[in-house]
Amino acid sequence: MSKVPLTARGAEKLREELERLKRVERPRIIAAIAEARSHGDLKENAEYHAAREQQSFIEGRIKDLESKLSHAHVIDVTQLATDGRVVFGATAVVLELDDEETEHSFQIVGEDEADFAQGMISVT
């Protein structure tokens, strides 16, 4: 896997999600599986199957986050010299062509921190 570009803020958000999944969600799912097992026959136990499916999703997300963080290239956007270019970490201001008065501001960030509603678009 190649390096994953992230801002410091983006890397911190991924670390927080990873911590929440490991410390809160994983134990909650383990308890739900144990509770569902205590209800008897697992073949027809919908609670058990739902909990196992959630466990699979959470474990997959944990592995994904650990991989991304281990391959992260955290870039300090305050130290970038953009020289007027739109590069990773730069904030671009665009003007609406329809009315030429409305401006929108977007920061170029890594894929995992992109959120159009927050004005952050992916570098890819």
PDB file of C-alpha atoms in Angstrom:
ATOM      1  CA  MET A   1       0.000   0.000   0.000  1.00  0.00           C
ATOM      2  CA  SER A   2       1.296   3.436  -0.849  1.00  0.00           C
ATOM      3  CA  LYS A   3       1.425   6.392   1.501  1.00  0.00           C
ATOM      4  CA  VAL A   4      -1.950   7.867   2.463  1.00  0.00           C
ATOM      5  CA  PRO A   5      -1.831  11.684   2.586  1.00  0.00           C
ATOM      6  CA  LEU A   6      -3.608  13.142   5.624  1.00  0.00           C
ATOM      7  CA  THR A   7      -3.726  16.458   7.372  1.00  0.00           C
ATOM      8  CA  ALA A   8      -2.922  16.396  11.086  1.00  0.00           C
ATOM      9  CA  ARG A   9      -6.616  16.977  11.821  1.00  0.00           C
ATOM     10  CA  GLY A  10      -7.620  14.090   9.526  1.00  0.00           C
ATOM     11  CA  ALA A  11      -5.128  11.707  11.138  1.00  0.00           C
ATOM     12  CA  GLU A  12      -6.431  12.636  14.587  1.00  0.00           C
ATOM     13  CA  LYS A  13     -10.031  11.955  13.524  1.00  0.00           C
ATOM     14  CA  LEU A  14      -9.038   8.509  12.245  1.00  0.00           C
ATOM     15  CA  ARG A  15      -7.194   7.775  15.504  1.00  0.00           C
ATOM     16  CA  GLU A  16     -10.270   8.838  17.502  1.00  0.00           C
ATOM     17  CA  GLU A  17     -12.537   6.597  15.424  1.00  0.00           C
ATOM     18  CA  LEU A  18     -10.129   3.677  15.846  1.00  0.00           C
ATOM     19  CA  GLU A  19     -10.006   4.220  19.607  1.00  0.00           C
ATOM     20  CA  ARG A  20     -13.830   4.380  19.825  1.00  0.00           C
ATOM     21  CA  LEU A  21     -14.204   1.192  17.805  1.00  0.00           C
ATOM     22  CA  LYS A  22     -11.696  -0.671  19.973  1.00  0.00           C
ATOM     23  CA  ARG A  23     -12.759   0.637  23.390  1.00  0.00           C
ATOM     24  CA  VAL A  24     -16.529   1.115  22.978  1.00  0.00           C
ATOM     25  CA  GLU A  25     -17.969  -0.676  19.952  1.00  0.00           C
ATOM     26  CA  ARG A  26     -15.940  -3.903  20.101  1.00  0.00           C
ATOM     27  CA  PRO A  27     -16.816  -4.627  23.773  1.00  0.00           C
ATOM     28  CA  ARG A  28     -20.468  -3.726  23.114  1.00  0.00           C
ATOM     29  CA  ILE A  29     -20.670  -6.219  20.239  1.00  0.00           C
ATOM     30  CA  ILE A  30     -18.915  -8.926  22.258  1.00  0.00           C
ATOM     31  CA  ALA A  31     -21.495  -8.466  25.012  1.00  0.00           C
ATOM     32  CA  ALA A  32     -24.334  -8.571  22.461  1.00  0.00           C
ATOM     33  CA  ILE A  33     -22.996 -11.844  21.016  1.00  0.00           C
ATOM     34  CA  ALA A  34     -22.706 -13.357  24.498  1.00  0.00           C
ATOM     35  CA  GLU A  35     -26.269 -12.263  25.296  1.00  0.00           C
ATOM     36  CA  ALA A  36     -27.593 -13.708  22.033  1.00  0.00           C
ATOM     37  CA  ARG A  37     -25.748 -17.002  22.640  1.00  0.00           C
ATOM     38  CA  SER A  38     -27.426 -17.341  26.004  1.00  0.00           C
ATOM     39  CA  HIS A  39     -30.812 -17.401  24.251  1.00  0.00           C
ATOM     40  CA  GLY A  40     -30.173 -20.873  22.866  1.00  0.00           C
ATOM     41  CA  ASP A  41     -30.246 -22.222  19.301  1.00  0.00           C
ATOM     42  CA  LEU A  42     -27.907 -20.124  17.163  1.00  0.00           C
ATOM     43  CA  LYS A  43     -29.282 -21.309  13.807  1.00  0.00           C
ATOM     44  CA  GLU A  44     -32.515 -19.376  14.179  1.00  0.00           C
ATOM     45  CA  ASN A  45     -31.231 -16.620  16.432  1.00  0.00           C
ATOM     46  CA  ALA A  46     -31.538 -13.347  14.487  1.00  0.00           C
ATOM     47  CA  GLU A  47     -29.922 -11.324  17.306  1.00  0.00           C
ATOM     48  CA  TYR A  48     -26.844 -13.529  17.166  1.00  0.00           C
ATOM     49  CA  HIS A  49     -26.504 -13.238  13.387  1.00  0.00           C
ATOM     50  CA  ALA A  50     -27.012  -9.467  13.482  1.00  0.00           C
ATOM     51  CA  ALA A  51     -24.376  -9.082  16.213  1.00  0.00           C
ATOM     52  CA  ARG A  52     -21.916 -11.256  14.275  1.00  0.00           C
ATOM     53  CA  GLU A  53     -22.496  -9.152  11.163  1.00  0.00           C
ATOM     54  CA  GLN A  54     -21.828  -5.965  13.161  1.00  0.00           C
ATOM     55  CA  GLN A  55     -18.708  -7.566  14.607  1.00  0.00           C
ATOM     56  CA  SER A  56     -17.466  -8.385  11.119  1.00  0.00           C
ATOM     57  CA  PHE A  57     -18.061  -4.806   9.960  1.00  0.00           C
ATOM     58  CA  ILE A  58     -16.309  -3.302  13.014  1.00  0.00           C
ATOM     59  CA  GLU A  59     -13.302  -5.633  12.756  1.00  0.00           C
ATOM     60  CA  GLY A  60     -12.978  -4.794   9.054  1.00  0.00           C
ATOM     61  CA  ARG A  61     -13.119  -1.070   9.796  1.00  0.00           C
ATOM     62  CA  ILE A  62     -10.514  -1.453  12.568  1.00  0.00           C
ATOM     63  CA  LYS A  63      -8.136  -3.216  10.165  1.00  0.00           C
ATOM     64  CA  ASP A  64      -8.770  -0.570   7.511  1.00  0.00           C
ATOM     65  CA  LEU A  65      -8.060   2.292   9.929  1.00  0.00           C
ATOM     66  CA  GLU A  66      -4.936   0.606  11.316  1.00  0.00           C
ATOM     67  CA  SER A  67      -3.632   0.099   7.787  1.00  0.00           C
ATOM     68  CA  LYS A  68      -4.335   3.687   6.748  1.00  0.00           C
ATOM     69  CA  LEU A  69      -2.732   5.094   9.880  1.00  0.00           C
ATOM     70  CA  SER A  70       0.337   2.881   9.518  1.00  0.00           C
ATOM     71  CA  HIS A  71       0.762   4.112   5.931  1.00  0.00           C
ATOM     72  CA  ALA A  72      -0.200   7.708   6.661  1.00  0.00           C
ATOM     73  CA  HIS A  73       1.895  10.579   5.471  1.00  0.00           C
ATOM     74  CA  VAL A  74       0.748  13.349   7.801  1.00  0.00           C
ATOM     75  CA  ILE A  75       1.302  16.699   6.145  1.00  0.00           C
ATOM     76  CA  ASP A  76       1.489  19.914   8.143  1.00  0.00           C
ATOM     77  CA  VAL A  77      -0.527  22.219   5.892  1.00  0.00           C
ATOM     78  CA  THR A  78       0.748  25.308   7.715  1.00  0.00           C
ATOM     79  CA  GLN A  79       4.261  24.588   6.439  1.00  0.00           C
ATOM     80  CA  LEU A  80       3.301  24.220   2.759  1.00  0.00           C
ATOM     81  CA  ALA A  81       4.410  26.859   0.287  1.00  0.00           C
ATOM     82  CA  THR A  82       1.594  26.810  -2.243  1.00  0.00           C
ATOM     83  CA  ASP A  83       2.718  29.858  -4.241  1.00  0.00           C
ATOM     84  CA  GLY A  84      -0.819  30.312  -5.536  1.00  0.00           C
ATOM     85  CA  ARG A  85      -1.141  26.682  -6.664  1.00  0.00           C
ATOM     86  CA  VAL A  86      -3.920  24.327  -5.619  1.00  0.00           C
ATOM     87  CA  VAL A  87      -2.055  21.504  -3.872  1.00  0.00           C
ATOM     88  CA  PHE A  88      -2.767  19.167  -0.971  1.00  0.00           C
ATOM     89  CA  GLY A  89      -3.715  21.175   2.099  1.00  0.00           C
ATOM     90  CA  ALA A  90      -4.337  24.395   0.181  1.00  0.00           C
ATOM     91  CA  THR A  91      -7.607  26.257   0.461  1.00  0.00           C
ATOM     92  CA  ALA A  92      -9.098  27.228  -2.873  1.00  0.00           C
ATOM     93  CA  VAL A  93     -11.722  29.937  -3.236  1.00  0.00           C
ATOM     94  CA  VAL A  94     -14.008  29.580  -6.248  1.00  0.00           C
ATOM     95  CA  LEU A  95     -16.464  32.089  -7.626  1.00  0.00           C
ATOM     96  CA  GLU A  96     -19.970  31.177  -8.848  1.00  0.00           C
ATOM     97  CA  LEU A  97     -20.149  31.863 -12.574  1.00  0.00           C
ATOM     98  CA  ASP A  98     -23.906  32.514 -12.481  1.00  0.00           C
ATOM     99  CA  ASP A  99     -23.860  35.565 -10.219  1.00  0.00           C
ATOM    100  CA  GLU A 100     -20.117  36.252  -9.853  1.00  0.00           C
ATOM    101  CA  GLU A 101     -20.658  37.293  -6.231  1.00  0.00           C
ATOM    102  CA  THR A 102     -20.987  33.997  -4.368  1.00  0.00           C
ATOM    103  CA  GLU A 103     -17.700  32.486  -3.281  1.00  0.00           C
ATOM    104  CA  HIS A 104     -17.078  28.980  -1.981  1.00  0.00           C
ATOM    105  CA  SER A 105     -13.993  27.916  -0.096  1.00  0.00           C
ATOM    106  CA  PHE A 106     -12.618  24.353  -0.269  1.00  0.00           C
ATOM    107  CA  GLN A 107      -9.616  22.741   1.368  1.00  0.00           C
ATOM    108  CA  ILE A 108      -7.860  19.955  -0.542  1.00  0.00           C
ATOM    109  CA  VAL A 109      -7.506  16.981   1.839  1.00  0.00           C
ATOM    110  CA  GLY A 110      -6.962  13.205   1.811  1.00  0.00           C
ATOM    111  CA  GLU A 111      -9.696  10.809   0.703  1.00  0.00           C
ATOM    112  CA  ASP A 112     -10.608   9.750   4.241  1.00  0.00           C
ATOM    113  CA  GLU A 113     -11.198  13.260   5.488  1.00  0.00           C
ATOM    114  CA  ALA A 114     -13.111  14.584   2.477  1.00  0.00           C
ATOM    115  CA  ASP A 115     -16.499  16.062   3.382  1.00  0.00           C
ATOM    116  CA  PHE A 116     -18.068  18.317   0.777  1.00  0.00           C
ATOM    117  CA  ALA A 117     -20.573  19.758   3.271  1.00  0.00           C
ATOM    118  CA  GLN A 118     -17.627  20.912   5.416  1.00  0.00           C
ATOM    119  CA  GLY A 119     -15.786  22.411   2.437  1.00  0.00           C
ATOM    120  CA  MET A 120     -13.161  19.651   2.229  1.00  0.00           C
ATOM    121  CA  ILE A 121     -12.619  17.858  -1.082  1.00  0.00           C
ATOM    122  CA  SER A 122     -10.365  14.924  -1.843  1.00  0.00           C
ATOM    123  CA  VAL A 123      -7.022  15.432  -3.496  1.00  0.00           C
ATOM    124  CA  THR A 124      -7.898  12.508  -5.763  1.00  0.00           C
TER     125      THR A 124
END
